[in-house]
C-alpha cells in the first residue's frame, strides 16, 4: 500500500548515481552523498561556506557564572560566540541550560523564533529532568528573516544563483554552536541533536543533513522545502514558498517554481543525507499547510539510505500513520501528533524517549 502511494509521487531515484550505478553499500552511499549535497546546495538551499577555524566563547557578564533555575536542577548561562568570516568577526548569543546532576549531558541545539530563547513553549524543566542540556539561539540574531543582507549574510560573498539562503545561515550557526559545545567538557559531544520548528525545522533538517557530527536531527512541522516531498504535495508548494520567501533559498530554486515534477531532487534526499544517523520527522495532524502525508512518505522514501548501511530506516506498518502513534524503532523516526502547527511538549517528550532508548 505504501509502495503504491510512493510510486504515485514519481520521485527521482535516491539510490542511483548520476552515472546510473546503483548504490548499495556504505562506500557507495558516501559517493552518492556527495552528489546529493552538491545537487541540493546548487538548486535549493545554496552552497554553505567553509566553516571558521575556531569559535571563541565569552560568558555574557549579564549572566555571571550562570543562574540556577528549575529548583537548582539546572544552570542557565548566556554565552557570546564569535568566529571569523571573510567580512570580519561575527558574534551571536547562545543560551545554554545544563542539568546540574549530569556530568556529561547529551544536548539539543535548538533554533528559536524569539529573542532571549528559549521561548515559553519549550518544556525546559522536562528537558532537564530527562538529563539533556539545551543550547538555544534566536535565528534573527544570525540574520534578519527578510531580503536584507544583514548579520551573517553581510559577511560572506554570495553568488546570485548558488549562494546560500537564510535557512543555510541558520544551519551554519547551529553547527558553530556544536563547535563550541565540543570544547566544553560537560556536554556529551557524541549525543548532540539539532532541532527547530517550521522554517527552523527546515533549517534544522538542512543542518543535520550536512553536519555529520549531529547524532540526531529533529525536523518539527518542517513541511515544504523541509521534510515533505514536493511532488504531489498539498498545502504549500515550491511556487508559493519560493515566491514569498526567496531569501530562504539560493537563486536557482526559483527555476523550480511550478516545476517540481521536473526537478532532479526532492525532499526525501535531504532526509536521506542524515543516514545512517537518526532523523526524526514530526508532523501535526491538522497541519495541512505542511502536509503530514508528504512528510511521512518522505521518511519511507529516504529509508533505502539506511538499508544500504544494514540498518532499518522507517519501521512502519504498511499503512499511513495513525495519529499519536510514534514510529521510532528505525533510523528514520516519525510521528503525527494530534493538533495544529506548533512545537508541542508532546513532540519533545516523544523525541526524548527515542533519544534515551537508543542512546543518541
Ligand atoms: C510560513 C511558511 C512555512 C513555514 C512557516 C513557519 O507558513 O509558508 O513554510 O514553515 O511560515 O515557519 O512558521
mmCIF file of C-alpha atoms and ligand atoms in Angstrom:
data_model
loop_
_atom_site.group_PDB
_atom_site.id
_atom_site.type_symbol
_atom_site.label_atom_id
_atom_site.label_comp_id
_atom_site.label_asym_id
_atom_site.label_seq_id
_atom_site.Cartn_x
_atom_site.Cartn_y
_atom_site.Cartn_z
ATOM 1 C CA UNK A 1 0.000 0.000 0.000
ATOM 2 C CA UNK A 2 2.748 2.452 0.928
ATOM 3 C CA UNK A 3 4.755 1.417 -2.088
ATOM 4 C CA UNK A 4 1.831 2.314 -4.339
ATOM 5 C CA UNK A 5 1.482 5.693 -2.655
ATOM 6 C CA UNK A 6 5.188 6.299 -3.144
ATOM 7 C CA UNK A 7 5.163 5.177 -6.766
ATOM 8 C CA UNK A 8 2.388 7.673 -7.436
ATOM 9 C CA UNK A 9 4.720 10.507 -6.363
ATOM 10 C CA UNK A 10 7.256 9.565 -9.066
ATOM 11 C CA UNK A 11 10.265 10.649 -7.037
ATOM 12 C CA UNK A 12 13.733 10.996 -8.535
ATOM 13 C CA UNK A 13 15.881 7.979 -7.700
ATOM 14 C CA UNK A 14 17.696 8.210 -4.391
ATOM 15 C CA UNK A 15 19.956 5.202 -4.690
ATOM 16 C CA UNK A 16 21.261 5.638 -8.235
ATOM 17 C CA UNK A 17 24.396 7.625 -9.035
ATOM 18 C CA UNK A 18 24.250 10.208 -11.816
ATOM 19 C CA UNK A 19 26.147 7.687 -13.978
ATOM 20 C CA UNK A 20 23.424 5.078 -13.467
ATOM 21 C CA UNK A 21 25.298 2.923 -10.927
ATOM 22 C CA UNK A 22 23.110 1.543 -8.132
ATOM 23 C CA UNK A 23 24.133 2.429 -4.573
ATOM 24 C CA UNK A 24 24.040 -0.490 -2.145
ATOM 25 C CA UNK A 25 26.867 -0.126 0.342
ATOM 26 C CA UNK A 26 28.119 2.454 2.855
ATOM 27 C CA UNK A 27 31.009 3.285 0.499
ATOM 28 C CA UNK A 28 28.603 3.719 -2.380
ATOM 29 C CA UNK A 29 26.461 5.938 -0.199
ATOM 30 C CA UNK A 30 29.431 8.210 0.578
ATOM 31 C CA UNK A 31 29.793 8.870 -3.138
ATOM 32 C CA UNK A 32 26.096 9.383 -3.599
ATOM 33 C CA UNK A 33 26.011 11.651 -0.565
ATOM 34 C CA UNK A 34 28.498 13.951 -2.278
ATOM 35 C CA UNK A 35 26.319 14.117 -5.381
ATOM 36 C CA UNK A 36 23.210 14.880 -3.357
ATOM 37 C CA UNK A 37 24.925 17.529 -1.245
ATOM 38 C CA UNK A 38 26.077 19.183 -4.401
ATOM 39 C CA UNK A 39 22.637 18.989 -6.028
ATOM 40 C CA UNK A 40 20.685 20.321 -3.057
ATOM 41 C CA UNK A 41 23.245 23.059 -2.405
ATOM 42 C CA UNK A 42 23.206 24.224 -6.000
ATOM 43 C CA UNK A 43 19.469 24.021 -6.635
ATOM 44 C CA UNK A 44 17.745 24.658 -3.327
ATOM 45 C CA UNK A 45 19.494 25.831 -0.159
ATOM 46 C CA UNK A 46 22.658 27.333 -1.633
ATOM 47 C CA UNK A 47 26.284 26.458 -1.054
ATOM 48 C CA UNK A 48 27.449 26.588 2.562
ATOM 49 C CA UNK A 49 30.791 28.364 3.024
ATOM 50 C CA UNK A 50 33.708 26.628 4.697
ATOM 51 C CA UNK A 51 33.499 26.653 8.498
ATOM 52 C CA UNK A 52 35.694 29.017 10.516
ATOM 53 C CA UNK A 53 38.836 27.541 12.046
ATOM 54 C CA UNK A 54 37.669 28.276 15.586
ATOM 55 C CA UNK A 55 34.762 29.584 17.618
ATOM 56 C CA UNK A 56 35.519 31.559 20.752
ATOM 57 C CA UNK A 57 33.186 31.998 23.696
ATOM 58 C CA UNK A 58 32.739 34.594 26.410
ATOM 59 C CA UNK A 59 30.222 34.331 29.190
ATOM 60 C CA UNK A 60 27.926 37.329 28.968
ATOM 61 C CA UNK A 61 28.566 39.438 32.076
ATOM 62 C CA UNK A 62 24.797 39.813 32.476
ATOM 63 C CA UNK A 63 24.520 36.129 33.346
ATOM 64 C CA UNK A 64 27.564 35.962 35.620
ATOM 65 C CA UNK A 65 28.699 32.412 36.118
ATOM 66 C CA UNK A 66 25.183 31.276 35.413
ATOM 67 C CA UNK A 67 21.804 31.426 37.083
ATOM 68 C CA UNK A 68 20.378 28.496 38.942
ATOM 69 C CA UNK A 69 16.953 27.571 37.533
ATOM 70 C CA UNK A 70 14.427 24.717 37.834
ATOM 71 C CA UNK A 71 14.836 24.384 41.614
ATOM 72 C CA UNK A 72 18.584 24.077 41.313
ATOM 73 C CA UNK A 73 18.391 21.266 38.753
ATOM 74 C CA UNK A 74 19.916 23.417 36.002
ATOM 75 C CA UNK A 75 22.227 26.311 35.330
ATOM 76 C CA UNK A 76 21.464 28.902 32.679
ATOM 77 C CA UNK A 77 24.252 30.873 31.046
ATOM 78 C CA UNK A 78 24.329 33.435 28.263
ATOM 79 C CA UNK A 79 27.373 32.947 26.085
ATOM 80 C CA UNK A 80 28.642 35.188 23.313
ATOM 81 C CA UNK A 81 30.002 33.019 20.498
ATOM 82 C CA UNK A 82 32.344 34.609 17.961
ATOM 83 C CA UNK A 83 34.065 33.435 14.824
ATOM 84 C CA UNK A 84 35.908 34.925 11.882
ATOM 85 C CA UNK A 85 34.330 35.366 8.469
ATOM 86 C CA UNK A 86 35.715 36.841 5.236
ATOM 87 C CA UNK A 87 33.988 40.117 6.183
ATOM 88 C CA UNK A 88 35.236 40.262 9.779
ATOM 89 C CA UNK A 89 34.236 38.767 13.115
ATOM 90 C CA UNK A 90 30.656 37.696 13.798
ATOM 91 C CA UNK A 91 29.141 37.303 17.262
ATOM 92 C CA UNK A 92 25.833 35.911 18.457
ATOM 93 C CA UNK A 93 24.343 34.900 21.793
ATOM 94 C CA UNK A 94 23.688 31.373 22.945
ATOM 95 C CA UNK A 95 21.515 30.479 25.906
ATOM 96 C CA UNK A 96 22.921 27.308 27.411
ATOM 97 C CA UNK A 97 20.975 25.407 30.037
ATOM 98 C CA UNK A 98 22.799 22.431 31.527
ATOM 99 C CA UNK A 99 21.485 19.866 34.018
ATOM 100 C CA UNK A 100 23.357 20.177 37.324
ATOM 101 C CA UNK A 101 23.441 16.480 38.105
ATOM 102 C CA UNK A 102 24.645 15.140 34.752
ATOM 103 C CA UNK A 103 28.418 15.404 34.347
ATOM 104 C CA UNK A 104 28.371 14.994 30.533
ATOM 105 C CA UNK A 105 24.920 15.727 29.260
ATOM 106 C CA UNK A 106 23.583 14.923 25.799
ATOM 107 C CA UNK A 107 22.209 18.103 24.258
ATOM 108 C CA UNK A 108 19.811 19.754 21.882
ATOM 109 C CA UNK A 109 20.893 22.635 19.679
ATOM 110 C CA UNK A 110 17.619 24.484 19.264
ATOM 111 C CA UNK A 111 16.844 27.319 16.881
ATOM 112 C CA UNK A 112 14.197 29.581 18.357
ATOM 113 C CA UNK A 113 11.891 32.145 16.817
ATOM 114 C CA UNK A 114 12.111 34.528 19.734
ATOM 115 C CA UNK A 115 14.770 36.798 21.110
ATOM 116 C CA UNK A 116 16.004 35.653 24.534
ATOM 117 C CA UNK A 117 15.384 31.973 23.943
ATOM 118 C CA UNK A 118 14.102 29.512 24.896
ATOM 119 C CA UNK A 119 10.561 30.671 24.265
ATOM 120 C CA UNK A 120 7.839 29.805 26.750
ATOM 121 C CA UNK A 121 6.596 26.725 24.913
ATOM 122 C CA UNK A 122 9.921 24.876 25.262
ATOM 123 C CA UNK A 123 9.483 22.456 28.184
ATOM 124 C CA UNK A 124 12.799 23.326 29.789
ATOM 125 C CA UNK A 125 12.298 21.584 33.104
ATOM 126 C CA UNK A 126 11.292 18.354 31.421
ATOM 127 C CA UNK A 127 14.286 18.530 29.096
ATOM 128 C CA UNK A 128 16.466 18.929 32.188
ATOM 129 C CA UNK A 129 14.652 16.131 34.052
ATOM 130 C CA UNK A 130 15.457 13.834 31.138
ATOM 131 C CA UNK A 131 19.119 14.732 31.567
ATOM 132 C CA UNK A 132 19.538 16.806 28.395
ATOM 133 C CA UNK A 133 21.165 20.196 28.003
ATOM 134 C CA UNK A 134 19.523 22.845 25.830
ATOM 135 C CA UNK A 135 21.616 25.187 23.674
ATOM 136 C CA UNK A 136 19.228 27.725 22.183
ATOM 137 C CA UNK A 137 19.733 30.704 19.931
ATOM 138 C CA UNK A 138 17.409 33.061 18.134
ATOM 139 C CA UNK A 139 17.510 32.797 14.358
ATOM 140 C CA UNK A 140 17.119 36.539 13.842
ATOM 141 C CA UNK A 141 20.356 37.027 15.784
ATOM 142 C CA UNK A 142 22.092 35.402 12.816
ATOM 143 C CA UNK A 143 20.419 37.432 10.085
ATOM 144 C CA UNK A 144 17.000 39.037 9.684
ATOM 145 C CA UNK A 145 14.166 36.940 8.271
ATOM 146 C CA UNK A 146 13.791 39.039 5.156
ATOM 147 C CA UNK A 147 15.638 40.033 1.981
ATOM 148 C CA UNK A 148 18.184 42.331 3.720
ATOM 149 C CA UNK A 149 21.815 41.272 3.562
ATOM 150 C CA UNK A 150 22.466 41.877 7.237
ATOM 151 C CA UNK A 151 24.137 39.984 10.070
ATOM 152 C CA UNK A 152 25.945 36.903 8.837
ATOM 153 C CA UNK A 153 24.575 37.496 5.323
ATOM 154 C CA UNK A 154 26.657 40.667 5.014
ATOM 155 C CA UNK A 155 29.915 38.913 5.817
ATOM 156 C CA UNK A 156 30.233 36.325 3.048
ATOM 157 C CA UNK A 157 30.311 36.938 -0.694
ATOM 158 C CA UNK A 158 27.163 35.433 -2.181
ATOM 159 C CA UNK A 159 26.672 34.122 -5.704
ATOM 160 C CA UNK A 160 23.299 35.193 -7.071
ATOM 161 C CA UNK A 161 22.392 31.714 -8.290
ATOM 162 C CA UNK A 162 24.054 29.317 -5.897
ATOM 163 C CA UNK A 163 24.821 31.458 -2.830
ATOM 164 C CA UNK A 164 23.335 30.286 0.450
ATOM 165 C CA UNK A 165 19.913 31.309 1.622
ATOM 166 C CA UNK A 166 18.875 32.196 5.125
ATOM 167 C CA UNK A 167 17.902 28.635 6.055
ATOM 168 C CA UNK A 168 21.502 27.728 5.300
ATOM 169 C CA UNK A 169 22.767 30.551 7.502
ATOM 170 C CA UNK A 170 20.712 29.314 10.459
ATOM 171 C CA UNK A 171 22.029 25.808 9.839
ATOM 172 C CA UNK A 172 25.594 27.139 9.749
ATOM 173 C CA UNK A 173 25.098 28.914 13.086
ATOM 174 C CA UNK A 174 23.776 25.702 14.664
ATOM 175 C CA UNK A 175 26.970 23.966 13.571
ATOM 176 C CA UNK A 176 29.018 26.731 15.214
ATOM 177 C CA UNK A 177 27.118 26.059 18.437
ATOM 178 C CA UNK A 178 28.208 22.445 18.177
ATOM 179 C CA UNK A 179 31.821 23.590 17.576
ATOM 180 C CA UNK A 180 31.578 25.332 20.915
ATOM 181 C CA UNK A 181 29.774 22.541 22.788
ATOM 182 C CA UNK A 182 32.565 20.180 21.740
ATOM 183 C CA UNK A 183 35.040 22.313 23.686
ATOM 184 C CA UNK A 184 33.161 22.462 26.986
ATOM 185 C CA UNK A 185 33.695 19.079 28.593
ATOM 186 C CA UNK A 186 30.282 18.946 30.285
ATOM 187 C CA UNK A 187 28.426 18.044 27.072
ATOM 188 C CA UNK A 188 28.471 14.573 25.539
ATOM 189 C CA UNK A 189 29.515 15.650 22.051
ATOM 190 C CA UNK A 190 28.631 12.264 20.593
ATOM 191 C CA UNK A 191 25.000 12.875 21.553
ATOM 192 C CA UNK A 192 24.050 16.285 20.262
ATOM 193 C CA UNK A 193 20.826 16.742 18.339
ATOM 194 C CA UNK A 194 19.685 19.691 16.249
ATOM 195 C CA UNK A 195 16.086 20.792 16.121
ATOM 196 C CA UNK A 196 13.677 23.547 15.206
ATOM 197 C CA UNK A 197 10.082 24.144 14.220
ATOM 198 C CA UNK A 198 8.577 25.055 10.865
ATOM 199 C CA UNK A 199 11.019 27.302 8.946
ATOM 200 C CA UNK A 200 13.509 26.439 11.662
ATOM 201 C CA UNK A 201 12.616 22.772 11.210
ATOM 202 C CA UNK A 202 13.719 23.183 7.598
ATOM 203 C CA UNK A 203 16.954 24.827 8.777
ATOM 204 C CA UNK A 204 17.500 22.079 11.382
ATOM 205 C CA UNK A 205 16.993 19.381 8.753
ATOM 206 C CA UNK A 206 19.455 21.021 6.354
ATOM 207 C CA UNK A 207 21.895 21.395 9.244
ATOM 208 C CA UNK A 208 21.682 17.733 10.289
ATOM 209 C CA UNK A 209 21.864 16.672 6.651
ATOM 210 C CA UNK A 210 25.164 18.490 6.199
ATOM 211 C CA UNK A 211 26.873 18.190 9.568
ATOM 212 C CA UNK A 212 27.557 14.573 10.381
ATOM 213 C CA UNK A 213 28.590 15.341 13.939
ATOM 214 C CA UNK A 214 24.927 15.644 14.959
ATOM 215 C CA UNK A 215 23.723 12.270 16.217
ATOM 216 C CA UNK A 216 20.063 13.213 15.835
ATOM 217 C CA UNK A 217 18.154 15.606 13.609
ATOM 218 C CA UNK A 218 14.602 16.582 14.528
ATOM 219 C CA UNK A 219 12.524 18.493 11.988
ATOM 220 C CA UNK A 220 9.276 19.605 13.587
ATOM 221 C CA UNK A 221 6.426 20.513 11.206
ATOM 222 C CA UNK A 222 9.036 21.461 8.619
ATOM 223 C CA UNK A 223 6.726 20.920 5.621
ATOM 224 C CA UNK A 224 7.525 22.443 2.242
ATOM 225 C CA UNK A 225 11.260 22.556 1.457
ATOM 226 C CA UNK A 226 11.741 20.724 4.742
ATOM 227 C CA UNK A 227 10.892 17.068 5.233
ATOM 228 C CA UNK A 228 7.807 16.957 2.971
ATOM 229 C CA UNK A 229 8.294 15.711 -0.554
ATOM 230 C CA UNK A 230 7.258 18.353 -3.072
ATOM 231 C CA UNK A 231 5.873 16.068 -5.758
ATOM 232 C CA UNK A 232 2.146 15.595 -5.133
ATOM 233 C CA UNK A 233 2.311 17.743 -2.001
ATOM 234 C CA UNK A 234 -0.814 19.565 -0.844
ATOM 235 C CA UNK A 235 -0.796 22.904 1.006
ATOM 236 C CA UNK A 236 2.352 24.922 0.392
ATOM 237 C CA UNK A 237 4.292 24.323 -2.840
ATOM 238 C CA UNK A 238 7.705 25.338 -4.184
ATOM 239 C CA UNK A 239 5.931 28.015 -6.198
ATOM 240 C CA UNK A 240 4.364 29.571 -3.102
ATOM 241 C CA UNK A 241 7.351 29.301 -0.780
ATOM 242 C CA UNK A 242 9.964 30.488 -3.282
ATOM 243 C CA UNK A 243 7.800 33.477 -4.162
ATOM 244 C CA UNK A 244 7.094 34.512 -0.549
ATOM 245 C CA UNK A 245 10.451 33.634 0.949
ATOM 246 C CA UNK A 246 13.025 33.764 -1.885
ATOM 247 C CA UNK A 247 15.747 34.744 0.618
ATOM 248 C CA UNK A 248 15.469 31.381 2.419
ATOM 249 C CA UNK A 249 16.989 29.673 -0.629
ATOM 250 C CA UNK A 250 19.526 30.096 -3.380
ATOM 251 C CA UNK A 251 18.590 31.925 -6.576
ATOM 252 C CA UNK A 252 18.396 28.717 -8.597
ATOM 253 C CA UNK A 253 15.422 27.469 -6.538
ATOM 254 C CA UNK A 254 13.202 29.947 -8.378
ATOM 255 C CA UNK A 255 13.593 27.863 -11.518
ATOM 256 C CA UNK A 256 11.645 25.003 -9.919
ATOM 257 C CA UNK A 257 8.524 27.006 -9.121
ATOM 258 C CA UNK A 258 5.596 25.085 -10.595
ATOM 259 C CA UNK A 259 8.066 22.529 -11.973
ATOM 260 C CA UNK A 260 8.592 20.190 -9.006
ATOM 261 C CA UNK A 261 7.840 17.195 -11.233
ATOM 262 C CA UNK A 262 10.879 18.019 -13.354
ATOM 263 C CA UNK A 263 13.305 18.819 -10.545
ATOM 264 C CA UNK A 264 16.248 16.386 -10.265
ATOM 265 C CA UNK A 265 15.782 16.425 -6.487
ATOM 266 C CA UNK A 266 13.074 16.102 -3.875
ATOM 267 C CA UNK A 267 12.993 16.379 -0.109
ATOM 268 C CA UNK A 268 13.440 12.664 0.669
ATOM 269 C CA UNK A 269 17.035 13.299 -0.414
ATOM 270 C CA UNK A 270 17.532 15.827 2.371
ATOM 271 C CA UNK A 271 16.152 13.376 4.937
ATOM 272 C CA UNK A 272 18.407 10.659 3.482
ATOM 273 C CA UNK A 273 21.526 12.802 3.957
ATOM 274 C CA UNK A 274 21.148 12.141 7.688
ATOM 275 C CA UNK A 275 21.835 8.418 7.130
ATOM 276 C CA UNK A 276 22.926 6.369 8.956
ATOM 277 C CA UNK A 277 22.388 8.718 11.902
ATOM 278 C CA UNK A 278 18.933 9.063 13.407
ATOM 279 C CA UNK A 279 16.462 11.530 11.938
ATOM 280 C CA UNK A 280 13.062 12.275 13.422
ATOM 281 C CA UNK A 281 10.309 13.922 11.385
ATOM 282 C CA UNK A 282 7.437 15.303 13.470
ATOM 283 C CA UNK A 283 4.087 16.234 11.927
ATOM 284 C CA UNK A 284 0.876 17.608 13.385
ATOM 285 C CA UNK A 285 -2.444 16.091 12.347
ATOM 286 C CA UNK A 286 -4.066 19.441 11.452
ATOM 287 C CA UNK A 287 -1.037 20.944 9.741
ATOM 288 C CA UNK A 288 -2.398 20.864 6.203
ATOM 289 C CA UNK A 289 -0.003 23.594 5.015
ATOM 290 C CA UNK A 290 2.970 21.358 5.847
ATOM 291 C CA UNK A 291 1.130 18.182 4.691
ATOM 292 C CA UNK A 292 1.792 15.305 7.142
ATOM 293 C CA UNK A 293 1.285 12.641 4.461
ATOM 294 C CA UNK A 294 4.075 14.109 2.324
ATOM 295 C CA UNK A 295 6.320 14.313 5.382
ATOM 296 C CA UNK A 296 5.616 10.679 6.187
ATOM 297 C CA UNK A 297 6.118 9.402 2.634
ATOM 298 C CA UNK A 298 9.408 11.254 2.550
ATOM 299 C CA UNK A 299 10.589 9.178 5.515
ATOM 300 C CA UNK A 300 9.646 5.981 3.725
ATOM 301 C CA UNK A 301 11.335 7.143 0.507
ATOM 302 C CA UNK A 302 14.543 8.094 2.352
ATOM 303 C CA UNK A 303 14.840 4.736 4.098
ATOM 304 C CA UNK A 304 16.971 2.882 1.487
ATOM 305 C CA UNK A 305 19.889 5.115 2.554
ATOM 306 C CA UNK A 306 19.770 3.340 5.936
ATOM 307 C CA UNK A 307 19.227 -0.064 4.380
ATOM 308 C CA UNK A 308 22.497 0.447 2.466
ATOM 309 C CA UNK A 309 24.137 0.630 5.908
ATOM 310 C CA UNK A 310 22.369 -2.564 7.003
ATOM 311 C CA UNK A 311 20.176 -0.691 9.436
ATOM 312 C CA UNK A 312 16.446 -0.281 9.060
ATOM 313 C CA UNK A 313 15.100 3.110 8.015
ATOM 314 C CA UNK A 314 11.470 3.811 8.830
ATOM 315 C CA UNK A 315 9.783 0.886 10.575
ATOM 316 C CA UNK A 316 6.076 1.158 9.915
ATOM 317 C CA UNK A 317 3.020 -0.970 9.247
ATOM 318 C CA UNK A 318 2.112 -0.918 5.578
ATOM 319 C CA UNK A 319 -0.342 1.936 6.092
ATOM 320 C CA UNK A 320 -0.440 5.666 6.587
ATOM 321 C CA UNK A 321 0.448 6.562 10.182
ATOM 322 C CA UNK A 322 -2.098 6.725 12.925
ATOM 323 C CA UNK A 323 -2.329 9.917 14.936
ATOM 324 C CA UNK A 324 -0.361 9.835 18.208
ATOM 325 C CA UNK A 325 1.470 6.589 17.435
ATOM 326 C CA UNK A 326 5.204 7.403 17.252
ATOM 327 C CA UNK A 327 7.230 5.209 14.893
ATOM 328 C CA UNK A 328 10.692 5.316 16.446
ATOM 329 C CA UNK A 329 12.168 1.834 16.064
ATOM 330 C CA UNK A 330 14.272 2.514 12.972
ATOM 331 C CA UNK A 331 16.887 5.046 11.893
ATOM 332 C CA UNK A 332 14.119 7.204 10.445
ATOM 333 C CA UNK A 333 11.543 8.133 13.072
ATOM 334 C CA UNK A 334 8.180 9.743 12.532
ATOM 335 C CA UNK A 335 5.129 10.815 14.440
ATOM 336 C CA UNK A 336 1.904 12.592 13.664
ATOM 337 C CA UNK A 337 0.854 14.302 16.848
ATOM 338 C CA UNK A 338 -2.791 15.335 17.221
ATOM 339 C CA UNK A 339 -3.215 19.090 16.880
ATOM 340 C CA UNK A 340 -2.115 22.141 14.988
ATOM 341 C CA UNK A 341 1.165 23.520 13.623
ATOM 342 C CA UNK A 342 3.289 24.027 16.746
ATOM 343 C CA UNK A 343 6.229 22.638 18.677
ATOM 344 C CA UNK A 344 4.340 20.996 21.493
ATOM 345 C CA UNK A 345 5.546 19.370 24.678
ATOM 346 C CA UNK A 346 4.432 16.052 23.205
ATOM 347 C CA UNK A 347 6.849 16.472 20.288
ATOM 348 C CA UNK A 348 9.687 16.971 22.770
ATOM 349 C CA UNK A 349 8.662 14.072 25.016
ATOM 350 C CA UNK A 350 8.481 11.581 22.175
ATOM 351 C CA UNK A 351 11.794 12.542 20.685
ATOM 352 C CA UNK A 352 13.458 12.457 24.105
ATOM 353 C CA UNK A 353 12.044 8.975 24.722
ATOM 354 C CA UNK A 354 13.585 7.932 21.413
ATOM 355 C CA UNK A 355 16.959 9.515 22.208
ATOM 356 C CA UNK A 356 17.053 7.885 25.632
ATOM 357 C CA UNK A 357 16.058 4.471 24.332
ATOM 358 C CA UNK A 358 18.641 4.411 21.552
ATOM 359 C CA UNK A 359 21.239 6.483 23.368
ATOM 360 C CA UNK A 360 21.566 9.059 20.587
HETATM 361 C C1 LIG B 1 5.009 30.029 6.627
HETATM 362 C C2 LIG B 1 5.686 29.255 5.541
HETATM 363 C C3 LIG B 1 6.113 27.866 6.001
HETATM 364 C C4 LIG B 1 6.872 27.962 7.291
HETATM 365 C C5 LIG B 1 6.086 28.728 8.314
HETATM 366 C C6 LIG B 1 6.792 28.954 9.642
HETATM 367 O O1 LIG B 1 3.766 29.475 6.893
HETATM 368 O O2 LIG B 1 4.818 29.186 4.450
HETATM 369 O O3 LIG B 1 6.899 27.237 5.033
HETATM 370 O O4 LIG B 1 7.190 26.667 7.755
HETATM 371 O O5 LIG B 1 5.791 30.001 7.795
HETATM 372 O O6 LIG B 1 7.996 28.976 9.699
HETATM 373 O O7 LIG B 1 6.083 29.151 10.637
#
